[in-house]
């Protein structure tokens, strides 16, 4: 049964949560549901929703949790388009979406929580018309159950399109990644990908790289990600640290990649140095590419890895470097770990599994 769904995100920049948003919209659209998207006018990623009809895109400015005028506009759009489900993905969108559903009189309210930070207790009362709260991990789900009745909380892991990744042959996806960036074919290559911010742990990654170079001098390191802060100070601090430590020739800095196939195909080891991670789409993509991974012991990494492989303590560059060296020197163990992680990812975190679960939530309402 087709459902008419309005997905809402006021995010300006593109990251893991927005990738989930796009994949969800595309998957539901391909399954025959009528998908609409409400985005902030100044967003930088609308082009990724080009598969939706232009009339299904709606611009609305949600500046904070109490955007009543925004809520009124959303309710009018929901009424005009006979929306069945309003699904919000960013915390500041929750209350306006809730109010819009009350005003529209007919739309069910669903939210997804993508991060570990706890919701404020007042949401227990402000979002009383909530139909379902989706958590991207068990740990996030535990936090939501402290605010909402357990029966309203559903844990649905993020998923990535396995078919799209399998279609990427090494020849087409790498597209000369090493050659393009001046990295020799035989140089050990370690990469990390994620928004540049303290919480993601790139500083510890750099300190670990310093230790790795003492053991493997020809190792190269790739840092993929943007600094979305106003002054971009963190990116400058990271590059300054690399320069002070004399490692400029060993580091490659790239902004966010639209096609990550070449990056994942060419690196030998992927590193997730995060201090906190609710799920970790970058880790999952590395798993699906069959890569050996060094990950800090975050909630997200624990759920993704299960019993496969080990993790290193958070904020411990020495332990991180030791694990990196171990994997770089052991080709067989590196391949075995990558193969085991790929198998686990395929069995537990496919896009189809995620879409089935979200679709079931909608239909149950």
GROMACS .gro file of C-alpha atoms in nm:
model
  365
    1UNK     CA    1   0.000   0.000   0.000
    2UNK     CA    2   0.164   0.330  -0.106
    3UNK     CA    3   0.222   0.582   0.172
    4UNK     CA    4   0.259   0.958   0.131
    5UNK     CA    5   0.559   1.060   0.345
    6UNK     CA    6   0.709   1.400   0.421
    7UNK     CA    7   1.073   1.363   0.528
    8UNK     CA    8   1.208   1.669   0.714
    9UNK     CA    9   1.568   1.779   0.767
   10UNK     CA   10   1.691   2.129   0.848
   11UNK     CA   11   2.057   2.026   0.813
   12UNK     CA   12   2.261   2.270   0.609
   13UNK     CA   13   2.560   2.050   0.525
   14UNK     CA   14   2.587   1.690   0.411
   15UNK     CA   15   2.702   1.416   0.648
   16UNK     CA   16   2.610   1.070   0.768
   17UNK     CA   17   2.259   1.165   0.881
   18UNK     CA   18   2.187   1.333   0.549
   19UNK     CA   19   2.318   1.033   0.357
   20UNK     CA   20   2.071   0.820   0.552
   21UNK     CA   21   1.796   1.072   0.464
   22UNK     CA   22   1.877   1.054   0.091
   23UNK     CA   23   1.904   0.673   0.088
   24UNK     CA   24   1.572   0.646   0.272
   25UNK     CA   25   1.396   0.884   0.033
   26UNK     CA   26   1.535   0.707  -0.274
   27UNK     CA   27   1.454   0.360  -0.143
   28UNK     CA   28   1.096   0.450  -0.052
   29UNK     CA   29   1.049   0.632  -0.384
   30UNK     CA   30   1.173   0.325  -0.574
   31UNK     CA   31   0.924   0.110  -0.381
   32UNK     CA   32   0.634   0.317  -0.509
   33UNK     CA   33   0.566   0.542  -0.211
   34UNK     CA   34   0.502   0.915  -0.265
   35UNK     CA   35   0.799   1.084  -0.099
   36UNK     CA   36   0.822   1.456  -0.021
   37UNK     CA   37   1.117   1.638   0.138
   38UNK     CA   38   1.119   1.955   0.349
   39UNK     CA   39   1.463   2.118   0.356
   40UNK     CA   40   1.609   2.448   0.471
   41UNK     CA   41   1.641   2.700   0.185
   42UNK     CA   42   2.017   2.734   0.233
   43UNK     CA   43   2.094   2.361   0.235
   44UNK     CA   44   2.401   2.245   0.038
   45UNK     CA   45   2.284   1.895  -0.059
   46UNK     CA   46   1.944   1.923  -0.227
   47UNK     CA   47   2.089   1.807  -0.559
   48UNK     CA   48   2.120   1.457  -0.409
   49UNK     CA   49   1.739   1.439  -0.411
   50UNK     CA   50   1.712   1.502  -0.785
   51UNK     CA   51   1.526   1.172  -0.827
   52UNK     CA   52   1.220   1.332  -0.662
   53UNK     CA   53   0.978   1.544  -0.868
   54UNK     CA   54   1.055   1.916  -0.815
   55UNK     CA   55   0.705   1.977  -0.676
   56UNK     CA   56   0.779   1.724  -0.399
   57UNK     CA   57   1.056   1.943  -0.256
   58UNK     CA   58   0.953   2.204   0.000
   59UNK     CA   59   1.171   2.478   0.151
   60UNK     CA   60   1.107   2.584   0.510
   61UNK     CA   61   1.332   2.762   0.760
   62UNK     CA   62   1.342   2.582   1.095
   63UNK     CA   63   1.581   2.785   1.307
   64UNK     CA   64   1.503   2.633   1.645
   65UNK     CA   65   1.277   2.384   1.824
   66UNK     CA   66   0.999   2.638   1.872
   67UNK     CA   67   0.951   2.745   1.512
   68UNK     CA   68   0.574   2.790   1.521
   69UNK     CA   69   0.558   2.969   1.185
   70UNK     CA   70   0.757   2.684   1.030
   71UNK     CA   71   0.518   2.436   1.188
   72UNK     CA   72   0.221   2.617   1.032
   73UNK     CA   73   0.381   2.608   0.687
   74UNK     CA   74   0.458   2.236   0.725
   75UNK     CA   75   0.100   2.165   0.836
   76UNK     CA   76  -0.039   2.349   0.533
   77UNK     CA   77   0.191   2.152   0.303
   78UNK     CA   78   0.089   1.827   0.475
   79UNK     CA   79  -0.282   1.905   0.433
   80UNK     CA   80  -0.247   2.015   0.072
   81UNK     CA   81  -0.054   1.699  -0.020
   82UNK     CA   82  -0.256   1.457   0.198
   83UNK     CA   83   0.057   1.345   0.385
   84UNK     CA   84   0.016   1.023   0.584
   85UNK     CA   85   0.345   1.037   0.778
   86UNK     CA   86   0.568   1.330   0.876
   87UNK     CA   87   0.916   1.199   0.956
   88UNK     CA   88   1.170   1.436   1.119
   89UNK     CA   89   1.543   1.366   1.140
   90UNK     CA   90   1.706   1.660   1.322
   91UNK     CA   91   1.634   1.747   1.687
   92UNK     CA   92   1.526   2.104   1.619
   93UNK     CA   93   1.274   1.972   1.367
   94UNK     CA   94   1.094   1.746   1.613
   95UNK     CA   95   0.864   1.999   1.782
   96UNK     CA   96   0.769   2.188   1.462
   97UNK     CA   97   0.692   1.851   1.298
   98UNK     CA   98   0.485   1.747   1.600
   99UNK     CA   99   0.285   2.072   1.593
  100UNK     CA  100   0.236   2.040   1.217
  101UNK     CA  101   0.086   1.693   1.260
  102UNK     CA  102  -0.153   1.819   1.526
  103UNK     CA  103  -0.262   2.106   1.302
  104UNK     CA  104  -0.287   1.891   0.988
  105UNK     CA  105  -0.519   1.646   1.168
  106UNK     CA  106  -0.440   1.324   0.993
  107UNK     CA  107  -0.063   1.297   0.959
  108UNK     CA  108   0.125   1.060   1.189
  109UNK     CA  109   0.445   1.189   1.352
  110UNK     CA  110   0.767   0.981   1.335
  111UNK     CA  111   1.119   1.086   1.432
  112UNK     CA  112   1.462   0.930   1.387
  113UNK     CA  113   1.737   0.991   1.642
  114UNK     CA  114   2.079   0.971   1.477
  115UNK     CA  115   2.301   1.077   1.769
  116UNK     CA  116   2.380   0.965   2.123
  117UNK     CA  117   2.323   1.301   2.295
  118UNK     CA  118   2.016   1.263   2.519
  119UNK     CA  119   1.696   1.447   2.437
  120UNK     CA  120   1.579   1.708   2.687
  121UNK     CA  121   1.317   1.569   2.932
  122UNK     CA  122   1.056   1.828   2.824
  123UNK     CA  123   1.024   1.636   2.495
  124UNK     CA  124   0.830   1.376   2.691
  125UNK     CA  125   0.546   1.629   2.706
  126UNK     CA  126   0.618   1.839   2.397
  127UNK     CA  127   0.601   1.535   2.168
  128UNK     CA  128   0.303   1.354   2.320
  129UNK     CA  129   0.151   1.292   1.976
  130UNK     CA  130   0.459   1.093   1.868
  131UNK     CA  131   0.365   0.772   1.690
  132UNK     CA  132   0.711   0.616   1.664
  133UNK     CA  133   1.069   0.707   1.756
  134UNK     CA  134   1.332   0.529   1.546
  135UNK     CA  135   1.681   0.480   1.693
  136UNK     CA  136   1.978   0.398   1.468
  137UNK     CA  137   2.139   0.179   1.737
  138UNK     CA  138   2.052  -0.004   2.058
  139UNK     CA  139   2.234   0.255   2.266
  140UNK     CA  140   2.038   0.539   2.106
  141UNK     CA  141   1.725   0.336   2.166
  142UNK     CA  142   1.806   0.307   2.537
  143UNK     CA  143   1.823   0.687   2.553
  144UNK     CA  144   1.490   0.731   2.376
  145UNK     CA  145   1.317   0.490   2.615
  146UNK     CA  146   1.404   0.728   2.898
  147UNK     CA  147   1.185   0.990   2.727
  148UNK     CA  148   0.915   0.795   2.543
  149UNK     CA  149   0.714   0.479   2.621
  150UNK     CA  150   0.910   0.168   2.523
  151UNK     CA  151   0.634   0.064   2.282
  152UNK     CA  152   0.692   0.376   2.076
  153UNK     CA  153   1.067   0.315   2.030
  154UNK     CA  154   1.196   0.105   1.741
  155UNK     CA  155   1.565   0.028   1.675
  156UNK     CA  156   1.641   0.020   1.302
  157UNK     CA  157   2.005   0.003   1.201
  158UNK     CA  158   2.126   0.218   0.915
  159UNK     CA  159   2.191   0.035   0.591
  160UNK     CA  160   2.393   0.080   0.274
  161UNK     CA  161   2.304  -0.041  -0.074
  162UNK     CA  162   2.506  -0.361  -0.113
  163UNK     CA  163   2.415  -0.398  -0.480
  164UNK     CA  164   2.560  -0.055  -0.561
  165UNK     CA  165   2.886  -0.138  -0.385
  166UNK     CA  166   2.911  -0.482  -0.549
  167UNK     CA  167   2.864  -0.315  -0.889
  168UNK     CA  168   3.180  -0.112  -0.833
  169UNK     CA  169   3.459  -0.310  -0.993
  170UNK     CA  170   3.813  -0.216  -0.882
  171UNK     CA  171   3.884  -0.078  -1.229
  172UNK     CA  172   3.586   0.157  -1.235
  173UNK     CA  173   3.575   0.265  -0.871
  174UNK     CA  174   3.940   0.345  -0.807
  175UNK     CA  175   3.977   0.547  -1.126
  176UNK     CA  176   4.350   0.584  -1.057
  177UNK     CA  177   4.302   0.712  -0.701
  178UNK     CA  178   4.666   0.653  -0.605
  179UNK     CA  179   4.798   0.784  -0.935
  180UNK     CA  180   4.578   1.093  -0.913
  181UNK     CA  181   4.714   1.180  -0.571
  182UNK     CA  182   5.076   1.078  -0.624
  183UNK     CA  183   5.072   0.769  -0.403
  184UNK     CA  184   5.283   0.477  -0.524
  185UNK     CA  185   5.108   0.139  -0.568
  186UNK     CA  186   5.322  -0.032  -0.304
  187UNK     CA  187   5.297   0.235  -0.030
  188UNK     CA  188   5.092   0.126   0.273
  189UNK     CA  189   4.784   0.350   0.277
  190UNK     CA  190   4.570   0.431   0.583
  191UNK     CA  191   4.254   0.641   0.561
  192UNK     CA  192   3.988   0.801   0.777
  193UNK     CA  193   3.665   0.970   0.669
  194UNK     CA  194   3.428   1.194   0.858
  195UNK     CA  195   3.341   1.553   0.943
  196UNK     CA  196   3.643   1.737   1.082
  197UNK     CA  197   3.562   1.808   1.446
  198UNK     CA  198   3.703   1.724   1.788
  199UNK     CA  199   3.448   1.451   1.852
  200UNK     CA  200   3.564   1.258   1.545
  201UNK     CA  201   3.916   1.218   1.686
  202UNK     CA  202   4.130   1.328   1.390
  203UNK     CA  203   4.384   1.476   1.631
  204UNK     CA  204   4.443   1.133   1.785
  205UNK     CA  205   4.467   0.987   1.433
  206UNK     CA  206   4.752   1.227   1.354
  207UNK     CA  207   4.936   1.143   1.677
  208UNK     CA  208   4.896   0.773   1.599
  209UNK     CA  209   5.031   0.831   1.248
  210UNK     CA  210   5.347   0.977   1.399
  211UNK     CA  211   5.407   0.649   1.581
  212UNK     CA  212   5.327   0.440   1.273
  213UNK     CA  213   5.587   0.626   1.066
  214UNK     CA  214   5.856   0.525   1.314
  215UNK     CA  215   5.786   0.163   1.222
  216UNK     CA  216   5.670   0.201   0.859
  217UNK     CA  217   5.834   0.517   0.715
  218UNK     CA  218   5.675   0.489   0.369
  219UNK     CA  219   5.317   0.476   0.503
  220UNK     CA  220   5.076   0.737   0.367
  221UNK     CA  221   4.765   0.876   0.536
  222UNK     CA  222   4.445   1.013   0.380
  223UNK     CA  223   4.205   1.236   0.575
  224UNK     CA  224   3.868   1.285   0.406
  225UNK     CA  225   3.622   1.535   0.549
  226UNK     CA  226   3.514   1.897   0.579
  227UNK     CA  227   3.531   2.134   0.872
  228UNK     CA  228   3.180   2.285   0.886
  229UNK     CA  229   3.259   2.533   1.165
  230UNK     CA  230   3.235   2.905   1.089
  231UNK     CA  231   3.611   2.974   1.098
  232UNK     CA  232   3.743   2.632   0.986
  233UNK     CA  233   3.989   2.658   1.275
  234UNK     CA  234   3.997   2.285   1.352
  235UNK     CA  235   4.112   2.191   1.002
  236UNK     CA  236   4.389   2.452   1.023
  237UNK     CA  237   4.493   2.319   1.365
  238UNK     CA  238   4.511   1.964   1.232
  239UNK     CA  239   4.723   2.063   0.933
  240UNK     CA  240   4.946   2.274   1.159
  241UNK     CA  241   4.999   1.973   1.387
  242UNK     CA  242   5.099   1.758   1.089
  243UNK     CA  243   5.346   2.026   0.981
  244UNK     CA  244   5.495   2.065   1.329
  245UNK     CA  245   5.545   1.688   1.348
  246UNK     CA  246   5.718   1.691   1.009
  247UNK     CA  247   5.464   1.465   0.836
  248UNK     CA  248   5.336   1.688   0.555
  249UNK     CA  249   5.474   1.459   0.284
  250UNK     CA  250   5.290   1.164   0.437
  251UNK     CA  251   4.943   1.323   0.453
  252UNK     CA  252   4.676   1.382   0.189
  253UNK     CA  253   4.377   1.606   0.274
  254UNK     CA  254   4.054   1.571   0.076
  255UNK     CA  255   3.714   1.732   0.115
  256UNK     CA  256   3.398   1.521   0.124
  257UNK     CA  257   3.392   1.274  -0.166
  258UNK     CA  258   3.076   1.222  -0.370
  259UNK     CA  259   3.212   0.885  -0.483
  260UNK     CA  260   3.409   0.712  -0.210
  261UNK     CA  261   3.471   0.397  -0.414
  262UNK     CA  262   3.828   0.485  -0.509
  263UNK     CA  263   3.919   0.582  -0.153
  264UNK     CA  264   3.787   0.262   0.005
  265UNK     CA  265   3.924   0.038  -0.269
  266UNK     CA  266   4.278   0.173  -0.247
  267UNK     CA  267   4.336   0.206   0.128
  268UNK     CA  268   4.487  -0.088   0.318
  269UNK     CA  269   4.341   0.003   0.657
  270UNK     CA  270   4.047   0.224   0.755
  271UNK     CA  271   4.061   0.405   1.090
  272UNK     CA  272   3.768   0.538   1.292
  273UNK     CA  273   3.927   0.743   1.574
  274UNK     CA  274   3.598   0.887   1.706
  275UNK     CA  275   3.551   0.973   2.071
  276UNK     CA  276   3.178   0.900   2.036
  277UNK     CA  277   2.980   0.730   1.761
  278UNK     CA  278   2.611   0.642   1.761
  279UNK     CA  279   2.640   0.416   1.456
  280UNK     CA  280   2.911   0.500   1.202
  281UNK     CA  281   2.817   0.491   0.834
  282UNK     CA  282   3.181   0.541   0.733
  283UNK     CA  283   3.276   0.230   0.933
  284UNK     CA  284   2.993   0.037   0.770
  285UNK     CA  285   3.100   0.139   0.421
  286UNK     CA  286   3.458   0.029   0.497
  287UNK     CA  287   3.320  -0.304   0.622
  288UNK     CA  288   3.119  -0.353   0.303
  289UNK     CA  289   3.434  -0.286   0.099
  290UNK     CA  290   3.608  -0.566   0.289
  291UNK     CA  291   3.860  -0.341   0.461
  292UNK     CA  292   4.050  -0.410   0.780
  293UNK     CA  293   3.943  -0.150   1.035
  294UNK     CA  294   4.096   0.006   1.343
  295UNK     CA  295   3.812   0.159   1.545
  296UNK     CA  296   3.790   0.315   1.887
  297UNK     CA  297   3.564   0.144   2.138
  298UNK     CA  298   3.251   0.353   2.078
  299UNK     CA  299   2.890   0.237   2.108
  300UNK     CA  300   2.854   0.245   1.731
  301UNK     CA  301   3.167   0.039   1.664
  302UNK     CA  302   3.062  -0.222   1.921
  303UNK     CA  303   2.725  -0.270   1.753
  304UNK     CA  304   2.874  -0.279   1.403
  305UNK     CA  305   3.158  -0.518   1.485
  306UNK     CA  306   2.975  -0.751   1.720
  307UNK     CA  307   3.230  -1.019   1.811
  308UNK     CA  308   3.437  -0.966   1.495
  309UNK     CA  309   3.774  -0.800   1.545
  310UNK     CA  310   3.889  -0.587   1.834
  311UNK     CA  311   3.871  -0.220   1.918
  312UNK     CA  312   4.116   0.022   2.074
  313UNK     CA  313   4.048   0.253   2.369
  314UNK     CA  314   3.908   0.597   2.296
  315UNK     CA  315   4.166   0.878   2.297
  316UNK     CA  316   4.465   0.640   2.295
  317UNK     CA  317   4.690   0.718   1.994
  318UNK     CA  318   4.954   0.466   2.104
  319UNK     CA  319   4.711   0.174   2.109
  320UNK     CA  320   4.568   0.294   1.779
  321UNK     CA  321   4.912   0.307   1.618
  322UNK     CA  322   5.005  -0.040   1.746
  323UNK     CA  323   4.694  -0.191   1.590
  324UNK     CA  324   4.758  -0.006   1.264
  325UNK     CA  325   5.114  -0.139   1.246
  326UNK     CA  326   4.997  -0.490   1.327
  327UNK     CA  327   4.748  -0.489   1.040
  328UNK     CA  328   4.979  -0.318   0.792
  329UNK     CA  329   5.251  -0.576   0.855
  330UNK     CA  330   5.018  -0.875   0.851
  331UNK     CA  331   4.865  -0.904   0.504
  332UNK     CA  332   4.690  -1.232   0.583
  333UNK     CA  333   4.533  -1.112   0.909
  334UNK     CA  334   4.434  -0.788   0.736
  335UNK     CA  335   4.251  -0.976   0.462
  336UNK     CA  336   4.088  -1.215   0.709
  337UNK     CA  337   3.957  -0.928   0.922
  338UNK     CA  338   3.826  -0.744   0.617
  339UNK     CA  339   3.650  -1.056   0.492
  340UNK     CA  340   3.486  -1.124   0.831
  341UNK     CA  341   3.368  -0.765   0.867
  342UNK     CA  342   3.226  -0.764   0.514
  343UNK     CA  343   3.032  -1.083   0.587
  344UNK     CA  344   2.887  -0.936   0.907
  345UNK     CA  345   2.792  -0.612   0.732
  346UNK     CA  346   2.616  -0.796   0.450
  347UNK     CA  347   2.416  -1.009   0.690
  348UNK     CA  348   2.309  -0.733   0.929
  349UNK     CA  349   2.324  -0.386   0.771
  350UNK     CA  350   2.183  -0.393   0.420
  351UNK     CA  351   1.975  -0.106   0.285
  352UNK     CA  352   1.695  -0.351   0.204
  353UNK     CA  353   1.673  -0.457   0.569
  354UNK     CA  354   1.655  -0.092   0.679
  355UNK     CA  355   1.389  -0.003   0.421
  356UNK     CA  356   1.179  -0.307   0.511
  357UNK     CA  357   1.182  -0.206   0.878
  358UNK     CA  358   1.097   0.162   0.815
  359UNK     CA  359   0.824   0.063   0.570
  360UNK     CA  360   0.676  -0.170   0.835
  361UNK     CA  361   0.668   0.122   1.081
  362UNK     CA  362   0.479   0.340   0.834
  363UNK     CA  363   0.231   0.071   0.739
  364UNK     CA  364   0.167  -0.014   1.105
  365UNK     CA  365   0.048   0.345   1.158
   0.00000   0.00000   0.00000
